[in-house]
mmCIF file of C-alpha atoms in Angstrom:
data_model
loop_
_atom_site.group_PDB
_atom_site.id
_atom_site.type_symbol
_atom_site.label_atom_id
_atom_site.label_comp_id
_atom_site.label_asym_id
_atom_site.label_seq_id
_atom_site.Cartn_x
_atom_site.Cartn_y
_atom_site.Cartn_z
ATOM 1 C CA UNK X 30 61.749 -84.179 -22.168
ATOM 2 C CA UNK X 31 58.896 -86.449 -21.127
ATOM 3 C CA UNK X 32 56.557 -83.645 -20.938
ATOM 4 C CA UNK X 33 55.927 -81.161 -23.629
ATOM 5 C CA UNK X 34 56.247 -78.466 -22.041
ATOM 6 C CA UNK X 35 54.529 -76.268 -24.950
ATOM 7 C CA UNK X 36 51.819 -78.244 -25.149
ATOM 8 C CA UNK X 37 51.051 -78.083 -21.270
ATOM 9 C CA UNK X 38 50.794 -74.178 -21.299
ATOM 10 C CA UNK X 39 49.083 -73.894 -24.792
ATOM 11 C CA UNK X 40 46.388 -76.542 -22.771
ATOM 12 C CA UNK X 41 46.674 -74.616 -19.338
ATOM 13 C CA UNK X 42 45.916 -70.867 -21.832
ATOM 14 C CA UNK X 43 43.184 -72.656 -23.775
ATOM 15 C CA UNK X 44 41.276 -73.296 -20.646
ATOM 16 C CA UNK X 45 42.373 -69.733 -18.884
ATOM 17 C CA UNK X 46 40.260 -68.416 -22.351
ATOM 18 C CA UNK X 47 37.613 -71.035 -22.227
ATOM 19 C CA UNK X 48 36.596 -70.397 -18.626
ATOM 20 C CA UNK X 49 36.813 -66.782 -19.065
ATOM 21 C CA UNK X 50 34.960 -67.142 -22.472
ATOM 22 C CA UNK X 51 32.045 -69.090 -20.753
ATOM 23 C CA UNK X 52 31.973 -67.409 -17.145
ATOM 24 C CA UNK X 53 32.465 -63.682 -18.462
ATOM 25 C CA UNK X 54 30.420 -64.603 -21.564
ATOM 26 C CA UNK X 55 26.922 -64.932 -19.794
ATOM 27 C CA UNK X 56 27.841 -61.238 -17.817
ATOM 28 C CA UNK X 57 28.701 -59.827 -21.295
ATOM 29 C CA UNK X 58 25.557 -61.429 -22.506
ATOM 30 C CA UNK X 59 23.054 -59.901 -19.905
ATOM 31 C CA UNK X 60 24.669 -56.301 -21.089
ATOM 32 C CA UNK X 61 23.707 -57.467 -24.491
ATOM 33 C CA UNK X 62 20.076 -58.168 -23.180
ATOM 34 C CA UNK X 63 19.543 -55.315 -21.285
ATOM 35 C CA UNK X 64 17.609 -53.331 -24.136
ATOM 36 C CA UNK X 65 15.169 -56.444 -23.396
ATOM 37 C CA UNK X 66 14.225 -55.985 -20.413
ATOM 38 C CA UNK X 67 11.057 -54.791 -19.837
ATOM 39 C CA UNK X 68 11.114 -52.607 -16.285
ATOM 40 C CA UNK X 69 13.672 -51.329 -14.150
ATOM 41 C CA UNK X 70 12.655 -53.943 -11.618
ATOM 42 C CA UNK X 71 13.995 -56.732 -14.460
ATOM 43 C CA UNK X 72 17.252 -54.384 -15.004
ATOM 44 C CA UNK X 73 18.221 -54.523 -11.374
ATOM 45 C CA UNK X 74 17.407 -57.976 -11.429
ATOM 46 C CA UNK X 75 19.978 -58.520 -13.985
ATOM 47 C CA UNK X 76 22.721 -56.852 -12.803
ATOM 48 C CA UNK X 77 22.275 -58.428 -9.570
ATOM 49 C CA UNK X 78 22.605 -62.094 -10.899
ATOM 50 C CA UNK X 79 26.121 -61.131 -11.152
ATOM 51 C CA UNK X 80 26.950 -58.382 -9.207
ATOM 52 C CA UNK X 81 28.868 -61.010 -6.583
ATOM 53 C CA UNK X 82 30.614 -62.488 -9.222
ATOM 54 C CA UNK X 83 31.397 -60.311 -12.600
ATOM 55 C CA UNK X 84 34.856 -58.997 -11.577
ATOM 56 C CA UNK X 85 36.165 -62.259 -10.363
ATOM 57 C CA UNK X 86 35.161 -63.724 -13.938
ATOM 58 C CA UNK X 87 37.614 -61.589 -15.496
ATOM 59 C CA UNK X 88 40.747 -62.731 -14.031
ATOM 60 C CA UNK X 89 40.857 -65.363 -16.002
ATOM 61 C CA UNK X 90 40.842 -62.988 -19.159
ATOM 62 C CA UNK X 91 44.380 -61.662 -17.536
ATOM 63 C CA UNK X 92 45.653 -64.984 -16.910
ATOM 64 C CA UNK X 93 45.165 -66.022 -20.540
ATOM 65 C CA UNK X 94 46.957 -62.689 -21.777
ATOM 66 C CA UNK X 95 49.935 -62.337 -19.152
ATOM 67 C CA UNK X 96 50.198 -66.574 -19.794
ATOM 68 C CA UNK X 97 50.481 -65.861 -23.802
ATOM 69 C CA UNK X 98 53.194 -63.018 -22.764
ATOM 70 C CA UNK X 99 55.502 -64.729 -20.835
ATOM 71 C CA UNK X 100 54.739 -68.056 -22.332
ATOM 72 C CA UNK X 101 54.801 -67.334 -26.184
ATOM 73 C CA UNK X 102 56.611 -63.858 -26.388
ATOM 74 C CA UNK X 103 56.729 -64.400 -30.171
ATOM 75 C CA UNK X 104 53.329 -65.366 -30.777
ATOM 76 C CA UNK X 105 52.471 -62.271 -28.107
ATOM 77 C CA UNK X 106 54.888 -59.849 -30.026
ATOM 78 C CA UNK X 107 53.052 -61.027 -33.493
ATOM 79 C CA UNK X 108 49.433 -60.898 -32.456
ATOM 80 C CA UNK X 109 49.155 -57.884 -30.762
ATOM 81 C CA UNK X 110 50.099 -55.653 -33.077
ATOM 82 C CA UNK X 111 47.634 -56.829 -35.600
ATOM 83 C CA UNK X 112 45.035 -56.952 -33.091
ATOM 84 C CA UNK X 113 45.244 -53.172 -31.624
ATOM 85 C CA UNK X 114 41.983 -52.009 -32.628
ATOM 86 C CA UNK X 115 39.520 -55.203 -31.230
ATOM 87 C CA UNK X 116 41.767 -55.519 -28.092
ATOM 88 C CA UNK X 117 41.645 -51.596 -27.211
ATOM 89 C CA UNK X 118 37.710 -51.630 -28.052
ATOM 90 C CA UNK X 119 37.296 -55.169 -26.444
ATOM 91 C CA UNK X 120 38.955 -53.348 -23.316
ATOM 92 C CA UNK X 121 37.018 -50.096 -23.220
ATOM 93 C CA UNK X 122 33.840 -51.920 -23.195
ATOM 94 C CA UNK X 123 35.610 -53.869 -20.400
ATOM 95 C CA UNK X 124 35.992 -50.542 -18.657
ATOM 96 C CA UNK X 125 32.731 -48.912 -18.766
ATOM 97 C CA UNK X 126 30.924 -52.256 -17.356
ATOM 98 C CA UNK X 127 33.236 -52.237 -14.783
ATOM 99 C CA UNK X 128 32.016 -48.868 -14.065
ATOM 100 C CA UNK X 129 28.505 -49.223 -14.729
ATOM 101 C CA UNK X 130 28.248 -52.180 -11.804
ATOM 102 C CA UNK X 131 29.600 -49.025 -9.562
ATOM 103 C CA UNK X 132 27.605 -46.241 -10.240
ATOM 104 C CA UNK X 133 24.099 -47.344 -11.495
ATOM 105 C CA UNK X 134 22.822 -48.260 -8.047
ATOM 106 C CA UNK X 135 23.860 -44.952 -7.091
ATOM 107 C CA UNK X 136 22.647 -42.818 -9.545
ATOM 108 C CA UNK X 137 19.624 -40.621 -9.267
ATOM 109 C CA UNK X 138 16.496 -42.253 -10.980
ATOM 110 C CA UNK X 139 16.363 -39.600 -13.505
ATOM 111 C CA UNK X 140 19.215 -40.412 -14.990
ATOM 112 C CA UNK X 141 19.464 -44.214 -14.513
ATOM 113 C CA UNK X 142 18.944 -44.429 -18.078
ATOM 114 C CA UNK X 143 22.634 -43.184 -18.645
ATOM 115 C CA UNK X 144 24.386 -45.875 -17.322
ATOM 116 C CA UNK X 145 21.929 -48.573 -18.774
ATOM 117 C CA UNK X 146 23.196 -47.282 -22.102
ATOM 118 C CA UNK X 147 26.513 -47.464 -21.070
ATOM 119 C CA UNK X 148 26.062 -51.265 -19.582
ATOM 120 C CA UNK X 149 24.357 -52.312 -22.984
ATOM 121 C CA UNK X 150 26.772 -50.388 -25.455
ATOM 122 C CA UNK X 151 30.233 -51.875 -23.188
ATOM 123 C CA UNK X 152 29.126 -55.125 -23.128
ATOM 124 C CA UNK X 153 28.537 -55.014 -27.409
ATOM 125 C CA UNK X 154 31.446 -53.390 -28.153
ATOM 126 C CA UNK X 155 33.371 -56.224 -25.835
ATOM 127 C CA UNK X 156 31.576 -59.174 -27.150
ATOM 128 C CA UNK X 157 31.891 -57.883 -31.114
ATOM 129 C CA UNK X 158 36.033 -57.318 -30.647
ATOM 130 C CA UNK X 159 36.676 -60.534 -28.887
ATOM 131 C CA UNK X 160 34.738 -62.303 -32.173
ATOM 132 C CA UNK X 161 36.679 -60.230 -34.330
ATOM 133 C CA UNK X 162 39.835 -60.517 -32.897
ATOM 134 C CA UNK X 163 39.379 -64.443 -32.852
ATOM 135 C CA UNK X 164 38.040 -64.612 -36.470
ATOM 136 C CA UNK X 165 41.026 -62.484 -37.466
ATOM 137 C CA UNK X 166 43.479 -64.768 -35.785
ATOM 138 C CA UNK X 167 41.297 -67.726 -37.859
ATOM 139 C CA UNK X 168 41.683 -65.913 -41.166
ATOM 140 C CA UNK X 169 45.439 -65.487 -40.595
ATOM 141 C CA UNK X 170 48.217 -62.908 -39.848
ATOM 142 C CA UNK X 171 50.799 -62.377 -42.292
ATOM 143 C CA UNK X 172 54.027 -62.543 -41.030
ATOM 144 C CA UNK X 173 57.780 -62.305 -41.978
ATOM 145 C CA UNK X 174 60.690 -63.762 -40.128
ATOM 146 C CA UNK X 175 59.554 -63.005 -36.580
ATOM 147 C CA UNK X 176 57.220 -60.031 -36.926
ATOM 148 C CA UNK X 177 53.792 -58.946 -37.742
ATOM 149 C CA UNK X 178 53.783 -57.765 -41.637
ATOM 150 C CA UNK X 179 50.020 -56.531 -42.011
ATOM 151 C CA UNK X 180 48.384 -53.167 -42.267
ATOM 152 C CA UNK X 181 46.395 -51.369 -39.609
ATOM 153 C CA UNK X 182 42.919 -52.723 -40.756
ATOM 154 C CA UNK X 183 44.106 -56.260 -41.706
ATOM 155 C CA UNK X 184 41.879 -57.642 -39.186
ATOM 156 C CA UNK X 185 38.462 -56.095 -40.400
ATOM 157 C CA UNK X 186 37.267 -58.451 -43.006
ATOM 158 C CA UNK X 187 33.377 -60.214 -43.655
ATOM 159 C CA UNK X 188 34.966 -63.399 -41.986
ATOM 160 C CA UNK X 189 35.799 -61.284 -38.585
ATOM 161 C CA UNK X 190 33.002 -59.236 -38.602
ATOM 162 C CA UNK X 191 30.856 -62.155 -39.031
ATOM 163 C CA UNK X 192 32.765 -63.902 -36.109
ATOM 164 C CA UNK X 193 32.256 -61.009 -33.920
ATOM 165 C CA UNK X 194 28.154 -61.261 -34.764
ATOM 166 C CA UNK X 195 28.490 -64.990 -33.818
ATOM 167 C CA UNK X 196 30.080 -64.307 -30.231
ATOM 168 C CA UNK X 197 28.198 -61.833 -29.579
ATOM 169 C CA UNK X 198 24.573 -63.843 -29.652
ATOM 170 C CA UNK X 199 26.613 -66.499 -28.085
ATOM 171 C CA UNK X 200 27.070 -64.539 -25.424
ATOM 172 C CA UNK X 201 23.211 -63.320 -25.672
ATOM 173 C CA UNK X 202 22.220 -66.885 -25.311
ATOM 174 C CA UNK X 203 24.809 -67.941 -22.075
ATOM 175 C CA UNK X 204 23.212 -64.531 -20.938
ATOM 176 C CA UNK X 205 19.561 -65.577 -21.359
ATOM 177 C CA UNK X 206 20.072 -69.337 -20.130
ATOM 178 C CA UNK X 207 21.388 -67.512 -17.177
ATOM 179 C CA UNK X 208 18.716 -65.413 -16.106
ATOM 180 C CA UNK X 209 16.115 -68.655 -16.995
ATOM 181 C CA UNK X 210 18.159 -70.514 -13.912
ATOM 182 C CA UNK X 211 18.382 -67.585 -11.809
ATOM 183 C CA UNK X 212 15.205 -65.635 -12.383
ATOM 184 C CA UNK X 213 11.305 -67.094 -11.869
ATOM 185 C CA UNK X 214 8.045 -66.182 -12.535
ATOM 186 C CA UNK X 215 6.884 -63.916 -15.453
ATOM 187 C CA UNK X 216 11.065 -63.004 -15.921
ATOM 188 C CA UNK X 217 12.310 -66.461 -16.380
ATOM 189 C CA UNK X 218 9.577 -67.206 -18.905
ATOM 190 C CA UNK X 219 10.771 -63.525 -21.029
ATOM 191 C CA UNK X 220 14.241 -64.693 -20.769
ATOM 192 C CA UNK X 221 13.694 -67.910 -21.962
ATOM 193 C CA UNK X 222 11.586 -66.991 -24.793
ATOM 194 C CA UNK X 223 14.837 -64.931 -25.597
ATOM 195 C CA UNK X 224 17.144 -68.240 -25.187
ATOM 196 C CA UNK X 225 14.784 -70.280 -28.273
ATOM 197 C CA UNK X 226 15.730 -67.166 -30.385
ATOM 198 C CA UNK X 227 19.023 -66.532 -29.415
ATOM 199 C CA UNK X 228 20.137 -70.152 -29.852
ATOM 200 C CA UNK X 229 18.579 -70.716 -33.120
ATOM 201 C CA UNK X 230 20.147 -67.871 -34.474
ATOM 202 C CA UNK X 231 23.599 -69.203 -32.764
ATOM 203 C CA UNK X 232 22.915 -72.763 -34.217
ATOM 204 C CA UNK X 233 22.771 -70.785 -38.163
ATOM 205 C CA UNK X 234 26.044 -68.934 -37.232
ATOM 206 C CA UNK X 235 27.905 -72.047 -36.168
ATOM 207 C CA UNK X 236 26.904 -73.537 -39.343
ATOM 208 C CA UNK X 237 28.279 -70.601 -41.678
ATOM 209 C CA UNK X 238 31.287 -70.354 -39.781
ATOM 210 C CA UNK X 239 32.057 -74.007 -39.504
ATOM 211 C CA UNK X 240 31.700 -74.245 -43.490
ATOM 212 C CA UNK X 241 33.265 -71.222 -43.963
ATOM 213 C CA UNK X 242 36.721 -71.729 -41.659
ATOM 214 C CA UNK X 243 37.721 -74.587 -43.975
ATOM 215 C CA UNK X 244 37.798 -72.479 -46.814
ATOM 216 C CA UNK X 245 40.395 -69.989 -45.780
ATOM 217 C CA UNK X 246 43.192 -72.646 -45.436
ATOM 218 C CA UNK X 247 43.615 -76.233 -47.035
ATOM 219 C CA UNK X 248 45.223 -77.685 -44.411
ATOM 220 C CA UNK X 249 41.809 -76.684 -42.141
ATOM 221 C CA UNK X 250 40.148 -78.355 -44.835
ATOM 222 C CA UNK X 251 42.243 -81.535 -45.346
ATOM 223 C CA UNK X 252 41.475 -81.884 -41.074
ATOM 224 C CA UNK X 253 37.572 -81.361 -41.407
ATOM 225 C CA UNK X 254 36.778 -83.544 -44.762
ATOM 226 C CA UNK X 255 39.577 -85.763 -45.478
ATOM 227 C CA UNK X 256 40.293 -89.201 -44.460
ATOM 228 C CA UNK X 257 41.430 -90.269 -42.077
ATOM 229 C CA UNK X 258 41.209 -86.963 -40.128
ATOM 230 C CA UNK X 259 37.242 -87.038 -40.568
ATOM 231 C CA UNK X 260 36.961 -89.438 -38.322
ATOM 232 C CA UNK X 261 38.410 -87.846 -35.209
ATOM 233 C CA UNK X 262 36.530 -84.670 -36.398
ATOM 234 C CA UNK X 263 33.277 -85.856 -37.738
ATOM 235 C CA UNK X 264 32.191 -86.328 -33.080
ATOM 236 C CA UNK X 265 32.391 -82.724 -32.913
ATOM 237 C CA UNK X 266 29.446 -81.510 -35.321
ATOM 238 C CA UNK X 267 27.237 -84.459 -33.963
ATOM 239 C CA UNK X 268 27.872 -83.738 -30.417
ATOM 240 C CA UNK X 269 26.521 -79.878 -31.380
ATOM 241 C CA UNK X 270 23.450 -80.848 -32.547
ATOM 242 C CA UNK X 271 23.005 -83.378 -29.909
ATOM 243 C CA UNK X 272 23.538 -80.110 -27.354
ATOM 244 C CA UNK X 273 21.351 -78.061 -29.483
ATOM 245 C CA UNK X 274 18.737 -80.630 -29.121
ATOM 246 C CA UNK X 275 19.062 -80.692 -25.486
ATOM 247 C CA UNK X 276 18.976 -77.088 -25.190
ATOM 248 C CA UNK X 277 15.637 -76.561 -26.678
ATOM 249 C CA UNK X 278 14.134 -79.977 -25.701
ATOM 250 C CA UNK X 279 15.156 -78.280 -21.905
ATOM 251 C CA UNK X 280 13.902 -74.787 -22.874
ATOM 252 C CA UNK X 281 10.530 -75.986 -23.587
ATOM 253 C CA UNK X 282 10.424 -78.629 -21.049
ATOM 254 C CA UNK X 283 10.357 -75.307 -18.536
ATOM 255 C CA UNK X 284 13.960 -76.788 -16.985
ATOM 256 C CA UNK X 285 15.942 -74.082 -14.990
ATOM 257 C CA UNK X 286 19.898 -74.580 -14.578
ATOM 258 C CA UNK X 287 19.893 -77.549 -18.106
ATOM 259 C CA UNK X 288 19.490 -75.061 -20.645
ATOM 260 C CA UNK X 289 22.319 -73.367 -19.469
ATOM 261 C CA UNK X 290 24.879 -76.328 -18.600
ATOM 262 C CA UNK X 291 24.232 -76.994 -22.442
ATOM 263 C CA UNK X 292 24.926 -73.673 -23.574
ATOM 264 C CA UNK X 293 28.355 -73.990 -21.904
ATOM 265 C CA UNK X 294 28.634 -77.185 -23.442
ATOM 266 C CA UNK X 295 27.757 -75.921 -27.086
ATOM 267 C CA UNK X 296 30.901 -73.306 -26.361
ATOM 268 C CA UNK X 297 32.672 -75.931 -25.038
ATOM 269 C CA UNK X 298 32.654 -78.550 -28.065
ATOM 270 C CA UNK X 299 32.672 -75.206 -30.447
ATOM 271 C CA UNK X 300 36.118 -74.203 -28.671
ATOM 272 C CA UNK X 301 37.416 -77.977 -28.994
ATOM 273 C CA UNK X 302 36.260 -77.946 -32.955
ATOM 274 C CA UNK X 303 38.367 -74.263 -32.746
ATOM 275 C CA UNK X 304 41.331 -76.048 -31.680
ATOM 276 C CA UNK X 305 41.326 -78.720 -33.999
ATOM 277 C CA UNK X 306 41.298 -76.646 -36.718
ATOM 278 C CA UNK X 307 44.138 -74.282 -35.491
ATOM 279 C CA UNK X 308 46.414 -77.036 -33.548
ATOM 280 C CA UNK X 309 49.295 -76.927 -34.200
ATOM 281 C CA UNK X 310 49.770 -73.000 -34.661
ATOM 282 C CA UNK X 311 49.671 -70.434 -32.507
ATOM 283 C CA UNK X 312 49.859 -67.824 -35.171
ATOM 284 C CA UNK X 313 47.772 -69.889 -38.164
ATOM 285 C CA UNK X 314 49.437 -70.455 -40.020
ATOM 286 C CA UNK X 315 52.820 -69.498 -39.445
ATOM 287 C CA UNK X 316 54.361 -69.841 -36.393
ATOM 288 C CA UNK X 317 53.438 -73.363 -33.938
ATOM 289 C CA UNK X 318 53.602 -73.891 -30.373
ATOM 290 C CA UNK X 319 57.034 -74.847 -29.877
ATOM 291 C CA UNK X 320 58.405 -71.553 -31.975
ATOM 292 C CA UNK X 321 56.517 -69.652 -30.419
ATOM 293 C CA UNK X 322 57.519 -70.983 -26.600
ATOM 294 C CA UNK X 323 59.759 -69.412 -24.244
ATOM 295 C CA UNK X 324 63.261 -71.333 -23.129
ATOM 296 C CA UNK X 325 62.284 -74.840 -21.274
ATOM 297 C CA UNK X 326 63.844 -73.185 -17.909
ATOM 298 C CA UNK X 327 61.146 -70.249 -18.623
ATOM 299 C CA UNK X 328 58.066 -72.516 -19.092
ATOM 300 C CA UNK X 329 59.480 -74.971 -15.982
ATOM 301 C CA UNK X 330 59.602 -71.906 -14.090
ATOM 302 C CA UNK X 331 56.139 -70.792 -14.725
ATOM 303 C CA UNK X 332 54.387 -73.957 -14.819
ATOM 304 C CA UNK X 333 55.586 -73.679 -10.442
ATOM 305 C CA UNK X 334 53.268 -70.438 -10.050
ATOM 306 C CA UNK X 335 50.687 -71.889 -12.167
ATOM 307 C CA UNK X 336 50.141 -74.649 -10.157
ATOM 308 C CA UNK X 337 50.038 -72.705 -7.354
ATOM 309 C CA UNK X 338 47.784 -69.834 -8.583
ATOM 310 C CA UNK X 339 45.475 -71.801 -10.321
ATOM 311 C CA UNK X 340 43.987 -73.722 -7.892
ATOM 312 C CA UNK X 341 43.331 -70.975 -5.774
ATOM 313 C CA UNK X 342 41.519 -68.947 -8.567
ATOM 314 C CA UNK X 343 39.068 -72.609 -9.118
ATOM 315 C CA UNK X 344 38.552 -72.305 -5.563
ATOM 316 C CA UNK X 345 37.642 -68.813 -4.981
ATOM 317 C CA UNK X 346 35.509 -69.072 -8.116
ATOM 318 C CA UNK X 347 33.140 -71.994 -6.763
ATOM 319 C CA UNK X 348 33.219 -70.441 -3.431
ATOM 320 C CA UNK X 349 31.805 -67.254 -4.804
ATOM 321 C CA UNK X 350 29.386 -69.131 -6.937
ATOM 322 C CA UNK X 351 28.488 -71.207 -4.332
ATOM 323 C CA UNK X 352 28.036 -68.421 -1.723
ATOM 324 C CA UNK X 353 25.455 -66.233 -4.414
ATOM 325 C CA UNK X 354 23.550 -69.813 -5.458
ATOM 326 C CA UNK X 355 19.790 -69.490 -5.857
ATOM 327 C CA UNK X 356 17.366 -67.671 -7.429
ATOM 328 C CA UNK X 357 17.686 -63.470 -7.688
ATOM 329 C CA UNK X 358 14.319 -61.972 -6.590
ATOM 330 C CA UNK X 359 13.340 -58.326 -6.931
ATOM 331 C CA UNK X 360 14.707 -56.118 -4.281
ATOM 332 C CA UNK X 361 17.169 -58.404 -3.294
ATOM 333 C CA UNK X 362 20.903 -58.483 -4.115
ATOM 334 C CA UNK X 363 24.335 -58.078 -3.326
ATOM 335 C CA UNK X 364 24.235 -53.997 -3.176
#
């Protein structure tokens, strides 16, 4: 064919994960921050920064799952069995947000506190099992013929749970860069006091794991420190520390809406290193894209609704974004 097929749809499900990694990330990340906050008044605020917006970010979540189901059955039917325990965890969290953004406006003030619990303690649990479950998809999956041949707790190891630790002050920095562009006064300056911390500690992580990922397979290795492949890969650590200098140089320049466009753009050329490591598996590193892909007629078939849906879901995203622009003050909000 003239057009991989494969390829298209492993491109089209890497950005269905990247734009829910980065969009849902910063919501997951003000849960994380919420212990932080210093009043009520600052919680509300908070949760009203995305209120308009939270449940929308999410659909991109199931549009990277159902497109890895119906897209790469095998690599579906391999994976998810070795991932039970983050995924179920990673969607409880899920659930009690979703909850949280419907009841804590409506609670009594006495017991408020209840749900802010809840908010903080969904929003960890989510943001450690999507870390894990990638750094356990990093690590490996050991499989024979066509299924998954690991134990129940294959997928708790130091490399996962260290993973899981990285996303999760990821997310606590998109969060904090967030609140810096859509807060002011006394607020944005907390919040972005939290955003120097919060990316330094990211910026250590990033390190470990980036000299750490080689090390579990040599063929990661031969593409990070090998000629000639080091010179297609050696952009990708420059262009992080040429973000991370932006980030800060922004942070303490008292920028609003900078020090988070290069926050998503640390994810960004983080997720692109990701996929130079992994490319060309789908299940590292056992199974690639194209044994892993549905029939051609399948993928052709697919790729119709995709193109339809797609667009729609860009569009109603920037409308909603665009509609809920500005800055969040204290007694206002979407509730």
């Amino acid at each position: 064919m003239i057009f991989d097929l494969a390829l298209i749809w492993a491109l089209l499900i890497a950005t269905a994960v990247f734009l829910y990694v980065v969009l849902d990330g910063f919501d997951l990340g003000l849960g994380i921050l919420f212990p932080l906050a210093r009043s009520k008044t600052e919680r509300d605020v908070m949760m009203n920064s995305v209120a308009p917006v939270w449940d929308g970010n999410e659909t991109w979540l199931v549009l990277g799952g159902g497109g890895l189901y119906a897209v790469f059955p095998l690599a579906y039917a391999v994976l998810m069995p070795a991932l039970y325990a983050p995924i179920m965890a990673m969607l409880i969290g899920l659930v009690f947000r979703g909850v949280v953004f419907e009841f804590r406006f409506k609670a009594r003030p006495e017991r408020q506190w209840i749900w802010d619990i809840a908010f903080f303690l969904g929003s960890l649990i989510a943001a450690l099992a999507q870390g894990i479950a990638l750094g356990a998809i990093i690590q490996g999956i050991e499989v024979e013929g066509r299924a998954y041949a690991g134990g129940w707790l294959d997928w708790l190891t130091p490399f996962s749970v260290f993973t899981g630790i990285a996303v999760a002050t990821g997310y606590a920095l998109l969060g904090a860069t967030w609140l810096v562009w859509k807060c002011e006064g006394p607020m944005q300056e907390h919040f972005r006091g939290k955003a120097m911390v919060t990316g330094s500690l990211l910026l250590v992580m990033i390190g470990i794991v980036s000299l750490w990922t080689p090390s579990l397979h040599p063929q990661f290795a031969a593409r990070w420190f090998e000629f000639p492949q080091i010179v297609y890969t050696a952009p990708v650590p420059l262009m992080v520390l040429a973000l991370a200098a932006l980030l800060f140089a922004s942070l303490r320049s008292g920028r609003d809406a900078v020090p988070f466009l290069a926050s998503l753009g640390l994810f960004l050329v983080t997720f692109i290193g990701l996929g130079v490591s992994l490319f060309p598996y789908v299940v590292p590193t056992s199974i690639t894209l194209w044994e892993a892909a549905a029939p051609d007629s399948s993928l052709k078939f697919l790729l119709v609704g995709a193109a339809v849906l797609i667009p729609m879901i860009l569009a109603y995203t920037a409308y909603a974004y665009w509609v809920f622009r500005g800055k969040v003050r204290p007694g206002e909000g979407y509730h």
